[in-house]
mmCIF file of C-alpha atoms in Angstrom:
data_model
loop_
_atom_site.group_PDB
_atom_site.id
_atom_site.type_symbol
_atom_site.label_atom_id
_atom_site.label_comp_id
_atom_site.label_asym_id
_atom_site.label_seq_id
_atom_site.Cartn_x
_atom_site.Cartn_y
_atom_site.Cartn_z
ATOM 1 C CA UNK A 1 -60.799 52.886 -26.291
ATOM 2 C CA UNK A 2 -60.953 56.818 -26.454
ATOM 3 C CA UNK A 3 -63.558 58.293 -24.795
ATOM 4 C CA UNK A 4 -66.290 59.216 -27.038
ATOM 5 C CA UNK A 5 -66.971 62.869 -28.240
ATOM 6 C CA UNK A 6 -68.852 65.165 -26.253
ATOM 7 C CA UNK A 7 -70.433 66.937 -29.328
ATOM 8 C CA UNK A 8 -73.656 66.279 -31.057
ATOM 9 C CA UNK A 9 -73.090 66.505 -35.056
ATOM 10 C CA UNK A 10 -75.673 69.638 -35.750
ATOM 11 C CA UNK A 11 -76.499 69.181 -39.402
ATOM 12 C CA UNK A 12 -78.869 71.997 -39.213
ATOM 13 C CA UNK A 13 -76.324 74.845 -38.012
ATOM 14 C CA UNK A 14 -76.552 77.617 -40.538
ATOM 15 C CA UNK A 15 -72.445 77.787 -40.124
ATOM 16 C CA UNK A 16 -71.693 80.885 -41.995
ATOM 17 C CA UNK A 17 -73.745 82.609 -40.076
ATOM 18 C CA UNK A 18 -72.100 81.263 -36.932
ATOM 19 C CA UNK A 19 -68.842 82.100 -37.971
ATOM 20 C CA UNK A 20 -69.483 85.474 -39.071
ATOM 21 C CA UNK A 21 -71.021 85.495 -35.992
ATOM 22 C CA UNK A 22 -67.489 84.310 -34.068
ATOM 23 C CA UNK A 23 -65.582 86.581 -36.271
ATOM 24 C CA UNK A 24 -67.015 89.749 -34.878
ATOM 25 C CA UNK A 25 -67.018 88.809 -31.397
ATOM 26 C CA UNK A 26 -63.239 87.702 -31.654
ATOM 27 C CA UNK A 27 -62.624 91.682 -33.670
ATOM 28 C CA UNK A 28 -64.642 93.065 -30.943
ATOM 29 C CA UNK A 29 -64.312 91.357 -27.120
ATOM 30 C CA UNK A 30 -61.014 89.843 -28.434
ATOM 31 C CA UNK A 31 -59.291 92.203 -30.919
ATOM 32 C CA UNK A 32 -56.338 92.757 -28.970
ATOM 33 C CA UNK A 33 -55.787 88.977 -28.349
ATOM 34 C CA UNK A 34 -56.665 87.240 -32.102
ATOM 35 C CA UNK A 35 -54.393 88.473 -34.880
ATOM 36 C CA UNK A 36 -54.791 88.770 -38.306
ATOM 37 C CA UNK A 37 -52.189 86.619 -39.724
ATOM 38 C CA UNK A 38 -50.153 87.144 -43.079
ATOM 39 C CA UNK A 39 -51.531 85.170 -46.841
ATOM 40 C CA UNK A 40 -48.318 85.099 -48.734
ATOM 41 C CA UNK A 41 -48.999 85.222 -52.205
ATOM 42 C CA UNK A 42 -46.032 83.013 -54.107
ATOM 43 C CA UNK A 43 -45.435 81.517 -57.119
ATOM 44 C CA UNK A 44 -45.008 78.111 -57.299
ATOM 45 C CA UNK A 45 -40.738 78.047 -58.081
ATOM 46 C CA UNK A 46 -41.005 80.170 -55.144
ATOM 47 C CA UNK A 47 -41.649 77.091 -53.312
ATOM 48 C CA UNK A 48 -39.259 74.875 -54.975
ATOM 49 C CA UNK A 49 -41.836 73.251 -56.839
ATOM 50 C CA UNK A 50 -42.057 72.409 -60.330
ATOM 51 C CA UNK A 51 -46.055 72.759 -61.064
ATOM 52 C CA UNK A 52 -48.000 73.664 -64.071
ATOM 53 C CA UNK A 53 -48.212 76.995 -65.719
ATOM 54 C CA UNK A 54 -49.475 79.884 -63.545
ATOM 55 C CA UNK A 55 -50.028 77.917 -60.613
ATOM 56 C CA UNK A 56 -50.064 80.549 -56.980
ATOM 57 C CA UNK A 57 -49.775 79.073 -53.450
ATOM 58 C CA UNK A 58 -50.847 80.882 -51.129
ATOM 59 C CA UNK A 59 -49.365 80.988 -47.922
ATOM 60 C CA UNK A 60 -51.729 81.288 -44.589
ATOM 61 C CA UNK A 61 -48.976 81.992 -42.351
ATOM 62 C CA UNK A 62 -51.346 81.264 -39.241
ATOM 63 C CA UNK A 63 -48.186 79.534 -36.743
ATOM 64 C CA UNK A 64 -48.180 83.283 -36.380
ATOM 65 C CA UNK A 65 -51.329 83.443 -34.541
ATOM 66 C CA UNK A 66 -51.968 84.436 -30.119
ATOM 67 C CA UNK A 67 -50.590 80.806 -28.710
ATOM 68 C CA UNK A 68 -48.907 79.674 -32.175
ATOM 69 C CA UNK A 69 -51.519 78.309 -33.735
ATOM 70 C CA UNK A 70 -55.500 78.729 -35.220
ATOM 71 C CA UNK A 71 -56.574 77.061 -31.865
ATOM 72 C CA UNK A 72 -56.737 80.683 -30.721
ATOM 73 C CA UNK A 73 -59.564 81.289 -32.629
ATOM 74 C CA UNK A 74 -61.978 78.556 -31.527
ATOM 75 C CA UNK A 75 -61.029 78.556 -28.056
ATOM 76 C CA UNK A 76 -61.526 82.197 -27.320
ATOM 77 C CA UNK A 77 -64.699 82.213 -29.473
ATOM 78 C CA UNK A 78 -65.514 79.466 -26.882
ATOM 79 C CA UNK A 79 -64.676 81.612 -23.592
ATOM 80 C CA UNK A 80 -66.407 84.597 -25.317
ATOM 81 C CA UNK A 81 -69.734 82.892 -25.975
ATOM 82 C CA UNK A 82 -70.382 81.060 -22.202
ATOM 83 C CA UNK A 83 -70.662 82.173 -18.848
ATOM 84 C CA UNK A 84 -67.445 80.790 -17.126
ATOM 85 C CA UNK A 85 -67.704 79.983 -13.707
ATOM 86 C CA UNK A 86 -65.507 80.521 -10.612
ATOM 87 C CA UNK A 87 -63.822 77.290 -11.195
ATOM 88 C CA UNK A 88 -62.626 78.444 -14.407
ATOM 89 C CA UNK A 89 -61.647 76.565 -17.743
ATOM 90 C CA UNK A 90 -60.594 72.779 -17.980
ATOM 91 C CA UNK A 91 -59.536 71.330 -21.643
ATOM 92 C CA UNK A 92 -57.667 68.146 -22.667
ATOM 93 C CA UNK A 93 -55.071 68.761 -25.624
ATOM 94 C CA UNK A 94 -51.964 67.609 -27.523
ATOM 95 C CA UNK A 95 -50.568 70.859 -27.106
ATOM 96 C CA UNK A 96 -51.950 73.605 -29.295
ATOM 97 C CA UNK A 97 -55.760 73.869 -27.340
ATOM 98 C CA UNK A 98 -54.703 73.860 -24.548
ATOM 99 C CA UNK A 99 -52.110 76.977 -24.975
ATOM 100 C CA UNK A 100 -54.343 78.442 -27.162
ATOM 101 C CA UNK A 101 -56.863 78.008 -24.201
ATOM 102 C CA UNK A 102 -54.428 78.972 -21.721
ATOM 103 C CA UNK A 103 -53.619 82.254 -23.395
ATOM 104 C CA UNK A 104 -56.993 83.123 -23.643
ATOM 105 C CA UNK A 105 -57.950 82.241 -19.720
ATOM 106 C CA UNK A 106 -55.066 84.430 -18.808
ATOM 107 C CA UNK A 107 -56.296 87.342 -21.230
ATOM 108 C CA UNK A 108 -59.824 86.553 -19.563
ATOM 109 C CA UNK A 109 -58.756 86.979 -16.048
ATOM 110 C CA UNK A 110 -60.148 83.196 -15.191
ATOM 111 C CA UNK A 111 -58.238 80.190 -13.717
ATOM 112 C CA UNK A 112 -57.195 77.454 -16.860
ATOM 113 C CA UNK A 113 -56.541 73.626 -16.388
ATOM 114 C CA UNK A 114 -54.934 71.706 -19.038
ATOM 115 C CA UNK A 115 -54.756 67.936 -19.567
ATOM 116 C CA UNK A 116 -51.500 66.791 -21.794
ATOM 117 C CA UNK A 117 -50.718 63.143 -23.030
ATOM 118 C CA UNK A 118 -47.279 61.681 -22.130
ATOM 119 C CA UNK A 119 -46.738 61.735 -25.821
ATOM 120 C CA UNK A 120 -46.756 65.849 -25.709
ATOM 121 C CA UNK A 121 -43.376 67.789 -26.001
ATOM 122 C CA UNK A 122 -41.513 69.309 -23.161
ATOM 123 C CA UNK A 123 -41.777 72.881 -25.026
ATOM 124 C CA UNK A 124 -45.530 72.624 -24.586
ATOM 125 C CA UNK A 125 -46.156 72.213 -21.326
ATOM 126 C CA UNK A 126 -43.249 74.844 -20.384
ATOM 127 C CA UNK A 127 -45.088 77.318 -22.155
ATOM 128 C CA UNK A 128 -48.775 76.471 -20.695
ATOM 129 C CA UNK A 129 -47.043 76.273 -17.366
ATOM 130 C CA UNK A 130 -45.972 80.128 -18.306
ATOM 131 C CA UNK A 131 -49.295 80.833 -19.514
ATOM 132 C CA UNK A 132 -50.289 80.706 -15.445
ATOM 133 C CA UNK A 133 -52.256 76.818 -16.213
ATOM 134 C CA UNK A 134 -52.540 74.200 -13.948
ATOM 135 C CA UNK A 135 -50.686 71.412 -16.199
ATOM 136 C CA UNK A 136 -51.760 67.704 -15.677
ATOM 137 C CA UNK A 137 -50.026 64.678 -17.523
ATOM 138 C CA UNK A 138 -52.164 61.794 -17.716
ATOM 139 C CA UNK A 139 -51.723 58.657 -19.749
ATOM 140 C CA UNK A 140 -49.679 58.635 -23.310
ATOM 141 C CA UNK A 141 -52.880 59.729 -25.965
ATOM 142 C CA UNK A 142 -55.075 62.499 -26.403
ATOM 143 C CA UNK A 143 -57.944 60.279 -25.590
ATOM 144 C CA UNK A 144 -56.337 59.331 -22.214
ATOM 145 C CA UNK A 145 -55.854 63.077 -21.336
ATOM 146 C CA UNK A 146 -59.419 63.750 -22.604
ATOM 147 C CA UNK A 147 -60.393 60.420 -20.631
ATOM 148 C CA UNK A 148 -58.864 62.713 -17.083
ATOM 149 C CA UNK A 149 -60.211 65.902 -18.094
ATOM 150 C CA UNK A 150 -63.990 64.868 -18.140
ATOM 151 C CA UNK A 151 -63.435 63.313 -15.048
ATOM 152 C CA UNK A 152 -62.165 66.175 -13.683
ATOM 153 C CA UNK A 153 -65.080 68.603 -15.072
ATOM 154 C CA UNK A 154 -67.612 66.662 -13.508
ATOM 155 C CA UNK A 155 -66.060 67.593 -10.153
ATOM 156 C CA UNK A 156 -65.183 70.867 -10.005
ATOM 157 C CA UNK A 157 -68.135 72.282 -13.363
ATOM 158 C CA UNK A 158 -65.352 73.923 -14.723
ATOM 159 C CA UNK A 159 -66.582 75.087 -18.663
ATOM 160 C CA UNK A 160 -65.114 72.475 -20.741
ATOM 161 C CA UNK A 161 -63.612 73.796 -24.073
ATOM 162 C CA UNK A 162 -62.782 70.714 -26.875
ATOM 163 C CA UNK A 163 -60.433 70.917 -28.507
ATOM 164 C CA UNK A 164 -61.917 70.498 -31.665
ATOM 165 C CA UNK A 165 -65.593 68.929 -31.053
ATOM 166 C CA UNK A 166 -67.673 72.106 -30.330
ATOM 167 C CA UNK A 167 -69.632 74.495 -32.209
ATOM 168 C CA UNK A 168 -68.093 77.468 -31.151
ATOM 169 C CA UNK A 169 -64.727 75.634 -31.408
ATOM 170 C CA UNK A 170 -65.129 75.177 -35.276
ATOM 171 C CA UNK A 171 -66.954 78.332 -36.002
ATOM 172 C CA UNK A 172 -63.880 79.790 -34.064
ATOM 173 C CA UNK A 173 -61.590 78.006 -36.744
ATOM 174 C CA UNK A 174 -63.853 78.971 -39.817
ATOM 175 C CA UNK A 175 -62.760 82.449 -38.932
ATOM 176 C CA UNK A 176 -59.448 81.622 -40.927
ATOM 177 C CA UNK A 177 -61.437 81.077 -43.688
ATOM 178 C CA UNK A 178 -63.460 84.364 -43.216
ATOM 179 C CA UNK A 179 -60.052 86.077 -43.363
ATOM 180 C CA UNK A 180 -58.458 84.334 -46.256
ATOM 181 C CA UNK A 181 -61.148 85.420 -48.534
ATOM 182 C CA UNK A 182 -61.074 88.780 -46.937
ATOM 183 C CA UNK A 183 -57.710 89.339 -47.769
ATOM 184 C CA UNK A 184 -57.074 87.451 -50.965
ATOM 185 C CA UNK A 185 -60.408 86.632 -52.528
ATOM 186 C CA UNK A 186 -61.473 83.076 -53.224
ATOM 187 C CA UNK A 187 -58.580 80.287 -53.748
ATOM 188 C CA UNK A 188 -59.796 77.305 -55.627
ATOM 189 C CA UNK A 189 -58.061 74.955 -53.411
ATOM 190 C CA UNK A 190 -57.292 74.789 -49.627
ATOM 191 C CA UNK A 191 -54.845 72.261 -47.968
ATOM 192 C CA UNK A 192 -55.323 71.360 -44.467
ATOM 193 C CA UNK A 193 -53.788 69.272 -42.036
ATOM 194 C CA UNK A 194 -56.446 67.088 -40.391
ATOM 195 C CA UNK A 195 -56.263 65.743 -36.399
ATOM 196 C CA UNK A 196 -59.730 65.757 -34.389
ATOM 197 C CA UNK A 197 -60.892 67.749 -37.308
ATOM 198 C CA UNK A 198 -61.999 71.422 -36.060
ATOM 199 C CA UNK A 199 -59.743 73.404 -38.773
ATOM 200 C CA UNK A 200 -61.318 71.438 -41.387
ATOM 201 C CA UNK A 201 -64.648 71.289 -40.282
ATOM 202 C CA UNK A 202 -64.526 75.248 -39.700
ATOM 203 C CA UNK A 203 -62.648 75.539 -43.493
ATOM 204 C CA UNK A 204 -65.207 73.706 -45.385
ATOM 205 C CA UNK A 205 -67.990 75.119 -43.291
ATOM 206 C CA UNK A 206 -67.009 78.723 -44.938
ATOM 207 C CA UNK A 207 -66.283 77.631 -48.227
ATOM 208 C CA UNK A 208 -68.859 75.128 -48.532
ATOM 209 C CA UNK A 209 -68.112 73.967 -52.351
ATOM 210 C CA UNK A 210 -66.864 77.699 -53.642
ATOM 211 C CA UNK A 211 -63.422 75.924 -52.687
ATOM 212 C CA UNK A 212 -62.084 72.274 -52.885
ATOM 213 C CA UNK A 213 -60.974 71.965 -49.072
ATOM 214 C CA UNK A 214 -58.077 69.030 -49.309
ATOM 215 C CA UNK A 215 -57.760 66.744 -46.180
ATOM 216 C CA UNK A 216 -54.105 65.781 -45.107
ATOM 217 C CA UNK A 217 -53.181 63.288 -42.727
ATOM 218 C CA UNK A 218 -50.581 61.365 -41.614
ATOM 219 C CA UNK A 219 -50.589 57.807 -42.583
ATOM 220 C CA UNK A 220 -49.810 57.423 -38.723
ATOM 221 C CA UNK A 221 -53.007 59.519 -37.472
ATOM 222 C CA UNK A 222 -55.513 58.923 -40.369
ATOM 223 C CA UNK A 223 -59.046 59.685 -38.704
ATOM 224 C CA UNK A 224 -60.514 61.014 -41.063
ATOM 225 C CA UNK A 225 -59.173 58.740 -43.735
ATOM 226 C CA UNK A 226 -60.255 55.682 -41.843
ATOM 227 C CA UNK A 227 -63.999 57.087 -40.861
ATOM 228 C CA UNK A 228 -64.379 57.283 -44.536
ATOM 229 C CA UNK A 229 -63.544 53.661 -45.209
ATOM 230 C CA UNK A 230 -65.556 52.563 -42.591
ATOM 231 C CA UNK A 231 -68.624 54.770 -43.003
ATOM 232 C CA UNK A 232 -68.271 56.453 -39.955
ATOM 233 C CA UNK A 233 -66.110 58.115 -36.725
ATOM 234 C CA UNK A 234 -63.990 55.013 -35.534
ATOM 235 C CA UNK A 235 -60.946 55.012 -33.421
ATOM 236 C CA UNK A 236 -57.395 54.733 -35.110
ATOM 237 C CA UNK A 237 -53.643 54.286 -33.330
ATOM 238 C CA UNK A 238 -51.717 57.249 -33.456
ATOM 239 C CA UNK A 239 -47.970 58.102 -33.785
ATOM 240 C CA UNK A 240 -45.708 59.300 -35.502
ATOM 241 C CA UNK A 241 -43.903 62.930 -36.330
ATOM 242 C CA UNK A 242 -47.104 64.884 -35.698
ATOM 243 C CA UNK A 243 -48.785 62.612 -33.320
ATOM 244 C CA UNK A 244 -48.625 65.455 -30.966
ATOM 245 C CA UNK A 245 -50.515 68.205 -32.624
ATOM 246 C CA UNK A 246 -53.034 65.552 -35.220
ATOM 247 C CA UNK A 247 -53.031 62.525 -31.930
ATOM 248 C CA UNK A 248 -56.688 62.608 -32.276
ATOM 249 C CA UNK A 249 -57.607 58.957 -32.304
ATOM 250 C CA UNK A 250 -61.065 60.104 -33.708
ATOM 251 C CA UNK A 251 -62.553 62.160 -36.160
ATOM 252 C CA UNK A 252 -64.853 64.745 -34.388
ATOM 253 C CA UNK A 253 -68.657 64.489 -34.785
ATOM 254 C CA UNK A 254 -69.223 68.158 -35.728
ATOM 255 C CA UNK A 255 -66.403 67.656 -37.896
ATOM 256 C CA UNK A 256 -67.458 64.324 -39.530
ATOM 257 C CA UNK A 257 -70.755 65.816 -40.800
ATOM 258 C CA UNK A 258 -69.291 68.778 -42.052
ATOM 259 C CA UNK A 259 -67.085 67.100 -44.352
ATOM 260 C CA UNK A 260 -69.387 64.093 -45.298
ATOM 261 C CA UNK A 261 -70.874 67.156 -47.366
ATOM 262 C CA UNK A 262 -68.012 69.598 -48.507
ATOM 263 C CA UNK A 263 -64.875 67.604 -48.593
ATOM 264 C CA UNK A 264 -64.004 65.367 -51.424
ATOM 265 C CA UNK A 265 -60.417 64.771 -50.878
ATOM 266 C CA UNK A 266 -58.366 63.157 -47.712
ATOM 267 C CA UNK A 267 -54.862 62.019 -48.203
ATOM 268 C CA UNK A 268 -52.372 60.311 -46.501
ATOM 269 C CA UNK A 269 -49.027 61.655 -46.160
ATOM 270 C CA UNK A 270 -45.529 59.713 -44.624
ATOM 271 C CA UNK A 271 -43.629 61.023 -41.944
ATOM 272 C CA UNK A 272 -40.633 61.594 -44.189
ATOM 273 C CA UNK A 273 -42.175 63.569 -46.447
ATOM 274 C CA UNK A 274 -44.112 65.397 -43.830
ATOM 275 C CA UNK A 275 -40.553 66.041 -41.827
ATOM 276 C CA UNK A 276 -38.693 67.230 -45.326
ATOM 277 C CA UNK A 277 -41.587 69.731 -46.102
ATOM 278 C CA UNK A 278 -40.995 70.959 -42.641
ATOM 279 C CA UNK A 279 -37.032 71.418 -42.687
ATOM 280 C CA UNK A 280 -37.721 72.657 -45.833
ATOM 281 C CA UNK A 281 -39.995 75.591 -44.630
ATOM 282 C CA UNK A 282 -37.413 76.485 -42.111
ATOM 283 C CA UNK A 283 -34.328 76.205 -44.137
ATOM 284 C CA UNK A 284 -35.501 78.123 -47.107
ATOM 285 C CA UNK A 285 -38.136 80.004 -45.681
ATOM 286 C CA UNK A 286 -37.536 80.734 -42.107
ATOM 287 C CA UNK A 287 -40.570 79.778 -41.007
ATOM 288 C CA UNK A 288 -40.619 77.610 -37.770
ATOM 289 C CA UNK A 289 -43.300 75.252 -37.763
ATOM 290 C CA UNK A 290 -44.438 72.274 -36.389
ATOM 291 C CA UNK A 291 -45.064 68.966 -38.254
ATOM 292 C CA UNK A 292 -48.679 69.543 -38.576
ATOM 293 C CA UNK A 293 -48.511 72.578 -40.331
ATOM 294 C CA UNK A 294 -45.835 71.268 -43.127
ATOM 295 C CA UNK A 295 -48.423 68.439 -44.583
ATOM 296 C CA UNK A 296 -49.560 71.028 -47.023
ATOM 297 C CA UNK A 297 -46.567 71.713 -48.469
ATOM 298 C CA UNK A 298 -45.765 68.092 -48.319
ATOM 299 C CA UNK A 299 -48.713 67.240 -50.049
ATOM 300 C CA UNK A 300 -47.262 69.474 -53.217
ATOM 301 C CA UNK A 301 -43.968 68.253 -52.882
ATOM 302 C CA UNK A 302 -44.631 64.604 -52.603
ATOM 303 C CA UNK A 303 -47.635 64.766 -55.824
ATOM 304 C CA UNK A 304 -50.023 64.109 -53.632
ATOM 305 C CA UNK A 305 -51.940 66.648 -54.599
ATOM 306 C CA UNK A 306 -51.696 68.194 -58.218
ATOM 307 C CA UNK A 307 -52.527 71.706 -58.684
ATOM 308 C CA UNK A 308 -53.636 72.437 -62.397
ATOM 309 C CA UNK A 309 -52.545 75.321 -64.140
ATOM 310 C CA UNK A 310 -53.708 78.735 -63.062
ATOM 311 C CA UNK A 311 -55.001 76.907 -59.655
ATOM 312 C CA UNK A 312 -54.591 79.209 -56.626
ATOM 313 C CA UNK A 313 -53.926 76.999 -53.689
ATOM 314 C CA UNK A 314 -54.027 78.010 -50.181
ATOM 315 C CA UNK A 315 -51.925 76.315 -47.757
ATOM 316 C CA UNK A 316 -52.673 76.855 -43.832
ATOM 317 C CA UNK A 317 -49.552 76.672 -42.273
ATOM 318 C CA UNK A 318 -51.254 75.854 -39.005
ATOM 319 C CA UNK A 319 -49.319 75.790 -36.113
ATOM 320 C CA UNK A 320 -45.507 76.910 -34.486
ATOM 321 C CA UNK A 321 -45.277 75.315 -31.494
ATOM 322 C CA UNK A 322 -42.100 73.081 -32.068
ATOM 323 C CA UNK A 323 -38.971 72.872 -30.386
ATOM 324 C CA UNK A 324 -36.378 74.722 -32.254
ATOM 325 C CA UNK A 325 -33.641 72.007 -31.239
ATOM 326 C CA UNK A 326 -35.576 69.946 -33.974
ATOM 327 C CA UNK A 327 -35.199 72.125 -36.835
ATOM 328 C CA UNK A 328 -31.252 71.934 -36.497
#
């Protein structure tokens, strides 16, 4: 069993507010340390992909992001918002938090300790281990690591940062969203990778139902796919390609109510077709990502998902932290 969220669903949250809110403190406190990230503006061949008449994808090139990835945004917007005590920050991550939370501690000044599954790659913990954390492996799942890292809290009252279950976590990642319509206007379709759910719940938070916000998982780590079909947050086995960056084995609370309302769609996606989409991005493209951050494209590729013609459709390209010895 995972250990159950430490979030309270907060139906009542007026969440634009709250992430306008997070998006000034991160351009003001945190300007030098969250970026701006490119929106590529392609057409579809552009892409490789044979879609209807006038269709425009968007590219959110946020794997470009402080740490590699949107988790930036949520966890400084977490630091930035609490008093953090002498004993510093604790999280419990695949990866992506907890360098994202690492970087942040570091640009903070304040001591960072970071909980990894056994399933996590070699690349990540190197670079948290750069990032000046204290790096503890514990177990082979998110959950176990998350399990550890509660434990852990309770001794030393180190501020706890989720990885995806908090307010200021999500409002943190509905920042992206903020900035896509700042920069490009309003797309009439977003496609986002799904794990414990805090880029989604942030997305459709901002664009509410001015967007269609698309949920992608992979049929290997399907949490929100499987909450759906049983009415509520339940715990799924993970694995698979991107079990390291989506190995959530739960959809978060916050999360769960924010899409019950805004978000329609959530698809399931193979690991081949998630793994092509990703070679692809780096072959053609350049673009180094991890698995995670291909499912959009995947999603097009695959017919998943059919744009219809004129449809402008954002993809967040989520996350770089891979090891480039994969990409070969």
């Amino acid at each position: 069993m995972s250990a159950p969220s430490r979030a309270a669903a907060v139906p009542d949250t007026d969440w634009r507010r709250e992430i306008d809110a997070a998006s000034h403190r991160l351009h003001g406190r945190a300007s030098h340390f969250v970026r701006e990230t490119p929106l590529w503006k392609l057409p579809a061949s552009a892409l490789g992909l044979k879609l209807a008449d006038g269709v425009e994808c968007w590219l959110k090139l946020e794997h470009l992001q402080t740490g590699g990835s949107f988790k930036a945004r949520g966890m400084m917007n977490r630091l930035l918002a609490n008093e953090i005590p002498a004993s510093g920050v604790i999280v419990a991550s695949g990866g992506n938090a907890g360098i994202a939370t690492a970087a942040a501690a570091r640009a903070l000044g304040v001591r960072c300790e970071v909980f990894l599954p056994g399933v996590s790659p070699e690349a990540k913990r190197a670079r948290l281990r750069a990032l000046g954390a204290t790096v503890i492996v514990v177990g082979e799942l998110y959950s176990d690591a998350l399990a550890a890292c509660l434990a852990r809290r309770r001794e030393t009252g180190a501020l706890l940062t989720h990885a995806y279950d908090q307010p200021e976590v999500v409002a943190g990642a509905g920042t992206l969203g903020h900035e896509i319509e700042r920069q490009g206007g309003l797309p009439d379709s977003v496609l986002v990778s799904v794990g414990g759910g805090g880029l989604i719940g942030g997305l459709a938070a901002w664009f509410e139902q001015r967007s269609r916000v698309v949920a992608l998982e992979p049929e290997r780590a399907p949490t929100l796919f499987r909450a759906r079909e049983a009415g509520e947050p339940v715990d799924v086995e993970v694995g698979g390609v991107a079990a390291d960056s989506l190995g959530a084995r739960r959809i978060g609370a916050i999360s769960w109510e924010i899409t019950q309302r805004q978000v329609r769609d959530a698809l399931l996606l193979p690991d081949e077709a998630i793994r092509a989409a990703q070679l692809w991005l780096w072959k053609e493209l350049k673009l180094a990502v991890e698995p995670a951050a291909a499912l959009p494209l995947a999603a097009l590729q695959t017919g998943a998902y059919v744009p219809r013609a004129g449809e402008r459709v954002c993809l967040i390209v989520c996350g770089a932290n891979v090891d480039p010895a994969t990409l070969a």
